[in-house]
Tab-separated table of C-alpha atoms in Angstrom:
chain	number	residue	atom	x	y	z
V	1	MET	CA	40.950	0.462	-10.547
V	2	LEU	CA	40.289	2.366	-13.779
V	3	GLU	CA	43.116	4.803	-13.055
V	4	GLU	CA	45.614	1.967	-13.452
V	5	ARG	CA	47.235	1.501	-16.861
V	6	LYS	CA	47.284	-2.259	-16.410
V	7	ILE	CA	45.368	-4.498	-14.058
V	8	LEU	CA	47.363	-6.738	-11.724
V	9	THR	CA	47.508	-10.462	-12.493
V	10	ARG	CA	45.128	-12.781	-10.691
V	11	GLU	CA	48.026	-14.245	-8.689
V	12	LYS	CA	48.867	-10.796	-7.262
V	13	ARG	CA	45.360	-9.371	-7.083
V	14	THR	CA	43.293	-12.323	-5.876
V	15	ASN	CA	45.825	-14.978	-4.794
V	16	ALA	CA	44.863	-17.314	-7.664
V	17	VAL	CA	45.927	-20.958	-7.359
V	18	THR	CA	46.392	-22.800	-10.678
V	19	ALA	CA	47.866	-26.128	-9.516
V	20	TYR	CA	46.446	-28.314	-6.749
V	21	GLN	CA	45.086	-31.801	-6.145
V	22	GLY	CA	43.478	-32.987	-2.926
V	23	SER	CA	40.370	-32.700	-0.754
V	24	LYS	CA	38.145	-29.661	-0.497
V	25	LYS	CA	39.027	-29.272	3.178
V	26	GLU	CA	42.750	-29.199	2.405
V	27	LEU	CA	42.162	-26.719	-0.439
V	28	GLN	CA	40.328	-24.384	1.915
V	29	ALA	CA	43.325	-24.509	4.242
V	30	VAL	CA	45.671	-23.734	1.320
V	31	THR	CA	43.630	-20.682	0.266
V	32	ALA	CA	42.966	-19.397	3.785
V	33	ASP	CA	46.217	-17.455	4.171
V	34	GLN	CA	46.620	-13.955	2.777
V	35	GLU	CA	49.887	-14.977	1.120
V	36	ILE	CA	49.583	-18.377	-0.533
V	37	GLN	CA	52.522	-20.687	-1.109
V	38	GLN	CA	51.962	-21.459	-4.773
V	39	ARG	CA	52.159	-24.858	-6.402
V	40	ILE	CA	53.605	-25.248	-9.882
V	41	ARG	CA	53.574	-27.945	-12.534
V	42	THR	CA	56.979	-29.233	-13.584
V	43	PHE	CA	55.282	-30.658	-16.681
V	44	SER	CA	52.228	-29.221	-18.437
V	45	GLN	CA	50.035	-30.405	-21.314
V	46	ASP	CA	47.376	-28.641	-23.399
V	47	LYS	CA	46.693	-25.464	-21.430
V	48	LYS	CA	45.060	-22.234	-22.613
V	49	ASP	CA	46.733	-18.950	-21.731
V	50	GLU	CA	45.575	-15.370	-21.186
V	51	VAL	CA	46.136	-14.421	-24.852
V	52	TYR	CA	43.710	-17.136	-25.974
V	53	GLU	CA	41.019	-16.071	-23.504
V	54	ALA	CA	41.396	-12.384	-24.394
V	55	LEU	CA	41.157	-13.205	-28.092
V	56	ARG	CA	38.074	-15.351	-27.545
V	57	LEU	CA	36.221	-12.621	-25.663
V	58	LEU	CA	37.168	-9.834	-28.076
V	59	SER	CA	35.950	-12.007	-30.952
V	60	GLU	CA	32.415	-11.884	-29.530
V	61	ILE	CA	32.120	-8.073	-29.680
V	62	GLY	CA	30.601	-6.629	-32.859
V	63	ASP	CA	31.602	-3.457	-34.762
V	64	THR	CA	35.268	-4.027	-33.911
V	65	VAL	CA	38.509	-5.327	-35.385
V	66	VAL	CA	41.151	-7.265	-33.454
V	67	ILE	CA	44.813	-6.955	-34.443
V	68	VAL	CA	47.003	-9.726	-33.042
V	69	HIS	CA	50.399	-8.088	-32.726
V	70	GLY	CA	52.847	-10.958	-33.050
V	71	VAL	CA	53.780	-13.936	-35.198
V	72	VAL	CA	51.097	-15.374	-37.438
V	73	GLY	CA	51.025	-18.634	-35.464
V	74	THR	CA	49.420	-16.849	-32.513
V	75	ALA	CA	46.692	-15.349	-34.693
V	76	ILE	CA	45.754	-18.732	-36.154
V	77	LEU	CA	44.167	-19.470	-32.767
V	78	GLU	CA	41.326	-17.291	-34.002
V	79	THR	CA	40.125	-19.991	-36.381
V	80	SER	CA	39.066	-22.106	-33.387
V	81	LEU	CA	37.017	-19.234	-31.970
V	82	ILE	CA	34.566	-18.809	-34.839
V	83	HIS	CA	30.982	-19.510	-33.709
V	84	GLY	CA	28.568	-20.713	-36.368
V	85	GLN	CA	28.389	-18.359	-39.360
V	86	GLU	CA	29.560	-15.281	-37.474
V	87	GLN	CA	33.192	-14.826	-38.361
V	88	PRO	CA	35.034	-12.170	-36.351
V	89	ILE	CA	37.322	-9.688	-38.098
V	90	TRP	CA	40.962	-10.055	-37.148
V	91	TYR	CA	44.378	-9.229	-38.503
V	92	SER	CA	47.898	-10.339	-37.678
V	93	THR	CA	50.963	-8.118	-37.926
V	94	ASN	CA	52.814	-11.325	-38.935
V	95	LEU	CA	56.151	-10.459	-37.339
V	96	ASP	CA	59.322	-12.158	-38.595
V	97	GLU	CA	62.862	-12.403	-37.204
V	98	ARG	CA	63.853	-9.016	-38.617
V	99	ASP	CA	60.878	-7.341	-36.917
V	100	THR	CA	61.741	-8.867	-33.565
V	101	ILE	CA	65.277	-7.428	-33.800
V	102	LEU	CA	64.721	-4.030	-35.429
V	103	GLY	CA	61.212	-3.287	-34.171
V	104	SER	CA	57.705	-3.738	-35.520
V	105	ASP	CA	56.170	-0.258	-35.196
V	106	GLU	CA	55.759	0.270	-38.930
V	107	LYS	CA	54.049	-3.074	-39.472
V	108	LEU	CA	51.617	-2.242	-36.698
V	109	ARG	CA	50.835	1.173	-38.223
V	110	ASP	CA	50.222	-0.370	-41.646
V	111	THR	CA	47.950	-3.046	-40.199
V	112	VAL	CA	45.883	-0.483	-38.276
V	113	ARG	CA	45.447	1.621	-41.427
V	114	ARG	CA	44.394	-1.381	-43.549
V	115	ALA	CA	41.942	-2.579	-40.915
V	116	TYR	CA	40.297	0.828	-40.605
V	117	GLU	CA	40.127	1.568	-44.343
V	118	LYS	CA	38.559	-1.797	-45.176
V	119	HIS	CA	36.089	-2.208	-42.300
V	120	GLN	CA	35.467	1.244	-40.742
V	121	PRO	CA	35.062	-0.310	-37.270
V	122	LYS	CA	33.979	1.588	-34.170
V	123	ALA	CA	37.046	0.340	-32.298
V	124	ILE	CA	40.322	-1.437	-33.021
V	125	PHE	CA	41.831	-3.649	-30.321
V	126	ILE	CA	45.565	-4.367	-30.461
V	127	LEU	CA	46.266	-7.626	-28.670
V	128	GLY	CA	49.758	-8.050	-27.277
V	129	THR	CA	51.609	-11.382	-27.468
V	130	SER	CA	54.694	-12.888	-25.864
V	131	VAL	CA	57.005	-11.899	-28.745
V	132	VAL	CA	56.050	-8.229	-28.427
V	133	ALA	CA	56.250	-8.338	-24.622
V	134	ILE	CA	59.753	-9.844	-24.673
V	135	ASN	CA	60.949	-7.264	-27.207
V	136	ASN	CA	59.265	-4.497	-25.183
V	137	ASP	CA	57.745	-2.897	-28.310
V	138	ASP	CA	56.108	0.466	-27.574
V	139	ILE	CA	52.493	-0.128	-28.638
V	140	SER	CA	51.232	2.901	-26.696
V	141	THR	CA	53.260	5.391	-28.768
V	142	VAL	CA	51.981	3.888	-32.015
V	143	ILE	CA	48.399	4.149	-30.724
V	144	LEU	CA	48.848	7.828	-29.805
V	145	GLU	CA	50.162	8.580	-33.288
V	146	MET	CA	47.452	6.609	-35.093
V	147	GLN	CA	44.714	8.080	-32.908
V	148	GLU	CA	45.537	11.525	-34.347
V	149	GLU	CA	45.428	10.131	-37.876
V	150	LEU	CA	42.274	7.964	-37.751
V	151	PRO	CA	38.791	8.771	-36.331
V	152	VAL	CA	38.439	5.488	-34.433
V	153	LYS	CA	39.152	4.277	-30.911
V	154	ILE	CA	42.375	2.256	-30.816
V	155	ILE	CA	42.829	0.292	-27.611
V	156	SER	CA	45.759	-1.777	-26.413
V	157	ILE	CA	45.067	-5.093	-24.668
V	158	TYR	CA	48.128	-5.670	-22.488
V	159	THR	CA	48.401	-9.462	-22.675
V	160	ASP	CA	51.722	-11.262	-22.934
V	161	GLY	CA	50.956	-14.909	-22.191
V	162	PHE	CA	53.552	-15.636	-19.516
V	163	LYS	CA	53.161	-13.333	-16.487
V	164	SER	CA	50.105	-15.219	-15.227
V	165	LYS	CA	49.323	-18.944	-15.194
V	166	ALA	CA	45.594	-18.205	-14.825
V	167	GLU	CA	44.001	-17.934	-18.256
V	168	ILE	CA	41.181	-15.812	-16.819
V	169	ASN	CA	43.759	-13.036	-16.485
V	170	GLY	CA	43.203	-12.401	-20.222
V	171	ILE	CA	39.506	-11.823	-19.543
V	172	ASP	CA	40.355	-9.398	-16.733
V	173	ILE	CA	42.623	-7.411	-19.075
V	174	VAL	CA	39.890	-7.121	-21.731
V	175	LEU	CA	37.230	-6.103	-19.188
V	176	HIS	CA	39.565	-3.495	-17.695
V	177	ALA	CA	40.085	-1.993	-21.172
V	178	LEU	CA	36.348	-1.986	-21.896
V	179	ALA	CA	35.569	-0.294	-18.585
V	180	LYS	CA	38.378	2.250	-18.961
V	181	TYR	CA	37.979	3.208	-22.625
V	182	ILE	CA	34.503	2.129	-23.836
V	183	LEU	CA	32.048	2.634	-20.969
V	184	ALA	CA	30.463	6.074	-20.928
V	185	GLU	CA	29.560	7.946	-17.737
V	186	TYR	CA	25.836	8.264	-16.990
V	187	GLY	CA	24.081	9.886	-14.064
V	188	GLU	CA	20.352	9.274	-14.549
V	189	LYS	CA	19.397	5.600	-14.651
V	190	ILE	CA	16.685	3.723	-16.556
V	191	ASN	CA	14.879	0.551	-15.518
V	192	ILE	CA	17.103	-2.054	-17.201
V	193	VAL	CA	19.665	-4.543	-15.947
V	194	ASP	CA	23.068	-5.257	-17.465
V	195	ILE	CA	23.653	-9.019	-17.627
V	196	ILE	CA	27.395	-9.613	-17.716
V	197	SER	CA	28.257	-12.713	-19.755
V	198	ILE	CA	31.843	-13.848	-20.282
V	199	THR	CA	31.818	-17.528	-21.307
V	200	GLU	CA	28.163	-18.550	-21.602
V	201	SER	CA	26.713	-19.809	-24.887
V	202	ARG	CA	23.877	-18.133	-26.789
V	203	LYS	CA	21.521	-20.921	-25.691
V	204	ASN	CA	22.259	-20.258	-22.024
V	205	LEU	CA	21.832	-16.521	-22.455
V	206	GLY	CA	18.534	-17.113	-24.279
V	207	GLU	CA	17.203	-18.941	-21.220
V	208	LEU	CA	18.348	-16.193	-18.838
V	209	GLU	CA	16.798	-13.565	-21.103
V	210	ARG	CA	13.529	-15.545	-21.031
V	211	LEU	CA	13.517	-15.646	-17.235
V	212	THR	CA	14.397	-11.951	-16.949
V	213	GLY	CA	11.508	-11.198	-19.308
V	214	ARG	CA	9.151	-13.144	-17.051
V	215	LEU	CA	10.051	-10.657	-14.320
V	216	GLU	CA	9.236	-7.854	-16.798
V	217	ILE	CA	12.774	-6.510	-16.563
V	218	LYS	CA	14.560	-5.394	-19.727
V	219	CYS	CA	18.149	-6.548	-20.040
V	220	ASN	CA	21.325	-5.509	-21.838
V	221	ILE	CA	23.659	-8.495	-22.296
V	222	ILE	CA	27.352	-7.531	-22.484
V	223	PRO	CA	30.118	-7.987	-23.538
V	224	GLN	CA	29.548	-11.347	-25.252
V	225	PHE	CA	27.446	-11.233	-28.440
V	226	SER	CA	26.971	-7.476	-28.068
V	227	CYS	CA	27.991	-4.484	-30.158
V	228	LEU	CA	30.155	-1.623	-28.971
V	229	ASP	CA	27.151	0.658	-28.404
V	230	ASP	CA	25.641	-1.869	-25.965
V	231	ILE	CA	28.807	-1.698	-23.876
V	232	THR	CA	29.093	2.089	-24.154
V	233	LYS	CA	25.539	2.565	-22.852
V	234	ALA	CA	25.756	-0.026	-20.075
V	235	GLY	CA	26.192	2.768	-17.530
V	236	ARG	CA	22.522	3.756	-17.977
V	237	ALA	CA	21.338	0.592	-16.224
V	238	GLU	CA	19.823	0.598	-12.761
V	239	ALA	CA	21.912	-2.425	-11.822
V	240	ALA	CA	24.199	-5.116	-13.227
V	241	ILE	CA	24.201	-8.847	-12.511
V	242	ALA	CA	26.753	-11.362	-13.728
V	243	VAL	CA	26.041	-14.890	-14.824
V	244	ASN	CA	29.279	-15.783	-13.017
V	245	SER	CA	30.392	-12.940	-10.723
V	246	ASP	CA	33.918	-14.324	-10.461
V	247	GLU	CA	34.554	-13.946	-14.210
V	248	ALA	CA	32.806	-10.573	-14.450
V	249	GLU	CA	34.266	-8.901	-11.340
V	250	VAL	CA	36.378	-6.340	-13.230
V	251	LEU	CA	33.493	-5.093	-15.383
V	252	LEU	CA	31.076	-5.018	-12.438
V	253	SER	CA	33.592	-2.884	-10.525
V	254	GLY	CA	34.118	-0.657	-13.578
V	255	LEU	CA	30.378	-0.033	-13.973
V	256	GLN	CA	30.108	0.886	-10.297
V	257	GLU	CA	33.183	3.136	-10.370
V	258	LYS	CA	32.448	4.955	-13.623
V	259	SER	CA	28.652	5.204	-13.681
V	260	GLY	CA	27.409	4.193	-10.253
V	261	VAL	CA	25.684	1.053	-11.533
V	262	LYS	CA	24.769	-1.155	-8.586
V	263	SER	CA	26.253	-4.683	-8.630
V	264	ILE	CA	23.907	-7.564	-7.825
V	265	ILE	CA	25.993	-10.439	-6.478
V	266	SER	CA	24.236	-13.794	-6.654
V	267	ARG	CA	24.816	-17.483	-7.182
V	268	VAL	CA	25.318	-18.941	-10.655
V	269	PRO	CA	21.878	-19.738	-12.183
V	270	ILE	CA	22.453	-23.484	-12.577
V	271	GLY	CA	20.017	-26.027	-11.156
V	272	ILE	CA	16.961	-25.357	-9.029
V	273	GLU	CA	18.499	-23.533	-6.070
V	274	GLY	CA	21.024	-21.531	-8.084
V	275	THR	CA	18.435	-20.297	-10.589
V	276	ALA	CA	15.977	-19.399	-7.830
V	277	ALA	CA	18.661	-17.416	-5.991
V	278	TRP	CA	19.584	-15.547	-9.190
V	279	LEU	CA	15.972	-14.642	-9.934
V	280	SER	CA	15.303	-13.642	-6.329
V	281	ALA	CA	18.304	-11.293	-6.348
V	282	LEU	CA	16.944	-9.636	-9.506
V	283	GLY	CA	13.425	-9.422	-8.095
V	284	ASP	CA	14.590	-7.850	-4.825
V	285	THR	CA	16.628	-5.189	-6.634
V	286	PHE	CA	13.872	-4.236	-9.101
V	287	LYS	CA	11.020	-4.378	-6.568
V	288	SER	CA	9.583	-7.489	-8.214
V	289	ALA	CA	10.062	-9.926	-5.343
V	290	ASP	CA	6.464	-11.229	-5.459
V	291	ARG	CA	6.622	-11.781	-9.207
V	292	ALA	CA	9.980	-13.551	-8.868
V	293	HIS	CA	8.550	-15.833	-6.171
V	294	ALA	CA	5.578	-16.716	-8.393
V	295	VAL	CA	7.809	-17.466	-11.398
V	296	ILE	CA	10.098	-19.655	-9.280
V	297	GLU	CA	7.152	-21.642	-7.882
V	298	GLU	CA	5.649	-22.178	-11.339
V	299	GLU	CA	8.944	-23.224	-12.971
V	300	GLU	CA	9.932	-25.580	-10.140
V	301	ARG	CA	6.753	-27.684	-10.273
V	302	PHE	CA	8.237	-29.576	-13.217
V	303	PHE	CA	11.129	-30.848	-11.074
V	304	ALA	CA	9.223	-32.034	-7.997
V	305	GLU	CA	9.117	-35.658	-9.227
V	306	TYR	CA	12.843	-35.761	-10.015
V	307	LEU	CA	13.818	-34.326	-6.638
V	308	LYS	CA	11.521	-36.774	-4.855
V	309	ASN	CA	12.428	-39.985	-6.721
V	310	LYS	CA	16.144	-39.224	-7.333
V	311	PRO	CA	16.378	-41.076	-10.694
V	312	PHE	CA	20.193	-41.278	-10.647
V	313	ALA	CA	20.649	-42.659	-7.124
V	314	GLY	CA	23.854	-44.684	-6.859
V	315	LYS	CA	25.482	-43.126	-9.936
V	316	LYS	CA	28.779	-41.252	-9.684
V	317	VAL	CA	29.735	-38.161	-11.687
V	318	PHE	CA	32.924	-36.148	-12.204
V	319	ILE	CA	32.545	-32.450	-13.164
V	320	ALA	CA	35.110	-30.415	-15.130
V	321	LEU	CA	33.974	-26.768	-15.179
V	322	PRO	CA	35.023	-23.459	-13.537
V	323	ILE	CA	34.608	-23.635	-9.778
V	324	ARG	CA	31.376	-21.635	-9.344
V	325	PRO	CA	29.376	-23.399	-12.087
V	326	ALA	CA	30.873	-26.726	-11.011
V	327	ALA	CA	29.830	-26.282	-7.372
V	328	GLU	CA	26.304	-25.195	-8.311
V	329	LEU	CA	25.964	-28.099	-10.757
V	330	ALA	CA	27.221	-30.519	-8.090
V	331	LEU	CA	24.498	-29.312	-5.720
V	332	PHE	CA	21.802	-29.896	-8.349
V	333	LEU	CA	23.121	-33.337	-9.313
V	334	ARG	CA	23.207	-34.442	-5.680
V	335	GLY	CA	19.550	-33.416	-5.482
V	336	ILE	CA	18.623	-35.945	-8.202
V	337	GLY	CA	20.633	-38.758	-6.651
V	338	PHE	CA	24.197	-38.477	-7.953
V	339	GLU	CA	27.305	-38.980	-5.873
V	340	ILE	CA	29.934	-36.385	-6.826
V	341	SER	CA	33.273	-38.161	-7.409
V	342	GLY	CA	35.343	-35.042	-7.991
V	343	ILE	CA	35.666	-31.633	-9.593
V	344	SER	CA	38.279	-30.222	-11.969
V	345	ALA	CA	38.491	-26.423	-12.291
V	346	PRO	CA	41.075	-24.188	-14.017
V	347	TYR	CA	41.817	-22.008	-10.965
V	348	ILE	CA	40.572	-20.893	-7.572
V	349	ASP	CA	41.111	-17.548	-5.834
V	350	SER	CA	39.743	-15.157	-3.235
V	351	LEU	CA	36.823	-14.227	-5.501
V	352	ASN	CA	35.398	-17.731	-5.847
V	353	LYS	CA	36.683	-19.827	-2.929
V	354	ASP	CA	33.382	-19.244	-1.088
V	355	ALA	CA	31.785	-21.561	-3.680
V	356	LEU	CA	33.526	-24.461	-1.909
V	357	GLU	CA	31.237	-24.070	1.118
V	358	ILE	CA	28.400	-26.077	-0.467
V	359	LEU	CA	30.686	-29.050	-1.265
V	360	PRO	CA	31.569	-32.011	1.020
V	361	ASP	CA	34.856	-31.716	2.946
V	362	ASP	CA	36.290	-34.958	1.533
V	363	LEU	CA	35.438	-34.208	-2.123
V	364	PHE	CA	38.451	-34.573	-4.454
V	365	ILE	CA	39.304	-31.367	-6.328
V	366	LYS	CA	41.834	-30.835	-9.111
V	367	ILE	CA	42.845	-27.263	-9.903
V	368	GLY	CA	44.483	-26.463	-13.231
V	369	GLY	CA	43.373	-25.883	-16.816
V	370	GLY	CA	43.964	-28.552	-19.456
V	371	GLN	CA	46.262	-31.364	-18.266
V	372	PRO	CA	44.384	-34.328	-19.844
V	373	PHE	CA	47.198	-36.651	-18.758
V	374	GLU	CA	46.365	-35.857	-15.124
V	375	LEU	CA	42.629	-36.239	-15.711
V	376	ALA	CA	43.147	-39.630	-17.363
V	377	ASN	CA	45.066	-40.780	-14.306
V	378	ILE	CA	42.484	-39.391	-11.884
V	379	LEU	CA	39.450	-40.779	-13.729
V	380	GLY	CA	41.074	-44.192	-14.066
V	381	LYS	CA	41.380	-44.359	-10.285
V	382	ILE	CA	38.028	-42.772	-9.338
V	383	LYS	CA	36.011	-44.590	-12.067
V	384	PRO	CA	32.860	-42.403	-12.181
V	385	ASP	CA	29.817	-43.398	-14.245
V	386	PHE	CA	29.450	-39.961	-15.886
V	387	TYR	CA	31.788	-37.114	-16.827
V	388	ILE	CA	30.372	-33.617	-17.393
V	389	GLY	CA	32.622	-31.077	-19.108
V	390	THR	CA	33.168	-29.178	-22.348
V	391	ASP	CA	33.703	-30.536	-25.861
V	392	GLY	CA	37.473	-30.619	-25.579
V	393	SER	CA	37.605	-32.731	-22.440
V	394	ALA	CA	34.461	-34.855	-22.605
V	395	ALA	CA	35.138	-36.663	-25.888
V	396	TRP	CA	38.040	-38.890	-24.822
V	397	THR	CA	36.544	-39.999	-21.488
V	398	ALA	CA	34.417	-42.626	-23.285
V	399	VAL	CA	37.638	-44.574	-23.900
V	400	LEU	CA	37.792	-45.104	-20.118
V	401	GLY	CA	34.266	-46.535	-20.064
V	402	ILE	CA	32.790	-43.313	-18.672
V	403	ILE	CA	29.643	-41.777	-20.165
V	404	PRO	CA	30.606	-38.263	-21.383
V	405	ILE	CA	28.215	-35.311	-21.315
V	406	SER	CA	29.408	-32.154	-23.068
V	407	VAL	CA	27.690	-28.939	-21.985
V	408	SER	CA	29.199	-26.868	-24.813
V	409	GLN	CA	26.283	-27.294	-27.231
V	410	MET	CA	23.395	-27.500	-24.762
V	411	THR	CA	21.492	-25.262	-22.382
V	412	LEU	CA	22.860	-25.709	-18.853
V	413	TYR	CA	21.647	-22.538	-17.124
V	414	GLY	CA	18.191	-21.778	-15.789
V	415	TYR	CA	15.230	-24.143	-15.570
V	416	LYS	CA	15.430	-25.162	-19.221
V	417	GLY	CA	19.045	-26.088	-18.612
V	418	ALA	CA	18.145	-28.287	-15.644
V	419	ALA	CA	15.468	-30.078	-17.673
V	420	GLU	CA	17.738	-30.525	-20.694
V	421	LEU	CA	20.557	-31.914	-18.565
V	422	ILE	CA	18.278	-34.489	-16.928
V	423	GLU	CA	17.036	-35.616	-20.341
V	424	ARG	CA	20.584	-35.750	-21.733
V	425	LEU	CA	21.733	-37.882	-18.779
V	426	ARG	CA	18.810	-40.298	-19.237
V	427	GLN	CA	19.446	-40.665	-22.963
V	428	ALA	CA	23.169	-41.180	-22.513
V	429	GLN	CA	22.602	-43.838	-19.869
V	430	THR	CA	20.278	-45.899	-22.069
V	431	ALA	CA	22.039	-45.369	-25.431
V	432	ASN	CA	25.805	-45.531	-25.060
V	433	GLU	CA	26.721	-47.958	-27.846
V	434	PHE	CA	29.438	-45.745	-29.312
V	435	GLY	CA	30.986	-45.209	-25.892
V	436	ASN	CA	31.009	-48.949	-25.236
V	437	TYR	CA	32.670	-49.514	-28.628
V	438	LEU	CA	35.427	-47.007	-27.816
V	439	TYR	CA	35.959	-48.567	-24.402
V	440	LYS	CA	36.430	-52.018	-25.917
V	441	ASN	CA	38.425	-51.024	-29.005
V	442	ASP	CA	40.486	-47.946	-28.165
V	443	SER	CA	42.911	-46.735	-25.497
V	444	LEU	CA	44.456	-43.507	-24.267
V	445	PRO	CA	48.060	-42.662	-25.293
V	446	TYR	CA	49.482	-42.868	-21.764
V	447	LYS	CA	51.870	-45.518	-20.486
V	448	THR	CA	50.856	-47.847	-17.692
V	449	SER	CA	53.797	-46.601	-15.627
V	450	TRP	CA	52.295	-43.090	-15.614
V	451	LEU	CA	48.761	-44.251	-14.860
V	452	LYS	CA	50.054	-46.135	-11.795
V	453	LYS	CA	51.650	-43.008	-10.329
V	454	SER	CA	49.943	-40.433	-8.161
V	455	PRO	CA	48.210	-37.936	-10.505
V	456	ASP	CA	49.845	-35.005	-8.686
V	457	TRP	CA	53.342	-36.354	-9.473
V	458	TYR	CA	54.259	-33.169	-11.374
V	459	VAL	CA	52.625	-30.712	-8.939
V	460	LYS	CA	55.246	-29.276	-6.569
V	461	LEU	CA	55.385	-26.511	-3.987
V	462	GLU	CA	57.052	-23.421	-5.436
V	463	VAL	CA	60.463	-22.645	-3.919
V	464	LYS	CA	61.513	-18.991	-3.917
């Protein structure tokens, strides 16, 4: 894999599906063949692309500068990626019409020089955009020239924004570059574990770090919220475990290929069963199985009453998260009484379709990122009591009379996450005055004629 200049898109490499609506059983049939007949959207609304996801992940790595090679409008996406007080360092080459016709090599050189002279970073990432890809600008030649001039690693991130409909492809491209150019080769191992985090919040990682500490295992969390040295030295670890193995697959493979770091494949640590499986996998690998069993027993005592009394029996919930976390969360919510009305996930492919096994055959599943107009149609027909998703999608569901729960600013993973989610659900159920006000006084901007149609109206089989 690391010998390749570019990694293949998810559609070609893992048969990713980015448009589907129907039952879980039908989806399994769709993804069973080696060559999938793709579905496409003839109309699309509010969807992230691979450039956005690559930019988001690069923004979480310290000691680096990101240069967005394209028009300034693409770089302005960065303002939505700032977390708290930690502002990432980024530049735009700010291409204009003349640059797109005559070439933009000189602007790129100047931007690289300015970025290095001002910040002295340990690495500079040059992020490709659709304008540069269409013009076929030769970024590699510029990098070779600048690498001789400046004592810093300069790495191209080969995103273009239109060759893949799966936004996770941007994450794959970044992880491939990190594995190829940043990871160092190590032979002798030390007793630590690399925890691969791609999209999890600091709160979630804090809980997983707490649980790993209870097993007396030291951890190195990469690439999110890490510095370049943390990634460089990741090859020293005895093993690596991902929070979500589907998202982290490229880096796990890179660690194995370059430094012989063993990959621990486990379930996503959400809910009681998922967290126990994650801890058990760690304990087995690091010869701490007895300690892991004791920690699991102690932590789970808190939830015995909830699992016995099922406080949310009769309530329905719709989940909008990536497929692995969504499936694990659905399993936990069913354990405390919920009926799962449906799941919305951005994509499904050969790396994560096994997550469907724990879901009911007749469960409704929507595949595709964004598309709030489809979700509004679906939710209006299903009418769940609760909606669990991220900030961007959860806010407007209150207008439909659904109680929204956003997981963006809370702990969802581990035992603390399970406890916090139960408490958040109880509070939202008893104090939903604002949601009731929105339901009575506001409406979504979609015509009745659309809401009466089938929500998969714009999803069609691709014709080649």
